[in-house]
Amino acid sequence: MIRYSYQLSDFRQWLRGFSRLLHVPAAPGYLTIPRDLGDGSIRTAHLPEGISCVVMNFSLCDDLQLVSEATSTPGLSLFFNQIKASDIYMVRENGHPCSDRNHRGHLLLSSTAGRKETVLPRNSRLKGVHLYFPPSFLRHRVREDVLSDLFRLADGSRPTPNPSPSNADKSSRISMRPNHPIPSTTSSSKTEPFCWPKNFFPPSSSGPPSPISTAKHGQKDAKKTSRP
């Protein structure tokens, strides 16, 4: 069995450690699994404000045990699982099995506050996208009441009901800037809203105009033709 124990803080660092464990050299942010160990690849990326992500699609010829050790300042991770339905693997959190999280297509929210163990039998495939949100991002970009509910969900507890919004809550807003298609909820008294860089997303492909834009152009043309 291959056992990889780590403390998650950045997926680029995670990949470097996994590369050393397998004794396989990795290019910056990219690892190809050699044929004698399995198949597939792992790719990582660094996003603004310390967020990192990993795209995994690989299989090993040996059993794999991934052990995420608890951290003193926990962050949150979100895993978009796309594992094949025929594959079998087991997730344990703090020593307890989580059988309801072993399904294809589920979203798994977890925190690094507790120890999590994932065991994959040989020749099973790990396929999905994993996002990590560091503590610094969570403190500056997420409201305290929302953050506490997210950690409760990550621990398997139900969030507490929200009371009626106060004046401070009403000042919160979703802000959108031109060329920055990802909104974020922030308080008007705090730092500037989190925005993606302009060149992060590829330009939209040219396609047929939307019904809304077509209707607007049609109204303008009608007004122009109605003038004497």
Tab-separated table of C-alpha atoms in Angstrom, residues 33-34 37-41 57-61 121-126:
chain	number	residue	atom	x	y	z
A	33	ILE	CA	1.726	8.704	-13.616
A	34	PRO	CA	4.201	6.283	-15.295
A	37	LEU	CA	2.795	2.600	-11.364
A	38	GLY	CA	-0.569	3.115	-13.082
A	39	ASP	CA	-1.906	5.712	-15.500
A	40	GLY	CA	-3.359	9.205	-15.661
A	41	SER	CA	-2.238	12.641	-14.555
A	57	ASN	CA	-7.644	11.701	-13.158
A	58	PHE	CA	-5.393	8.779	-12.311
A	59	SER	CA	-5.223	5.184	-11.174
A	60	LEU	CA	-2.478	3.270	-9.357
A	61	CYS	CA	-1.522	-0.404	-9.479
A	121	PRO	CA	-8.034	-0.047	-3.725
A	122	ARG	CA	-5.579	-0.781	-6.488
A	123	ASN	CA	-6.697	-0.021	-10.042
A	124	SER	CA	-9.560	2.191	-8.828
A	125	ARG	CA	-9.689	5.647	-10.375
A	126	LEU	CA	-9.613	8.963	-8.576
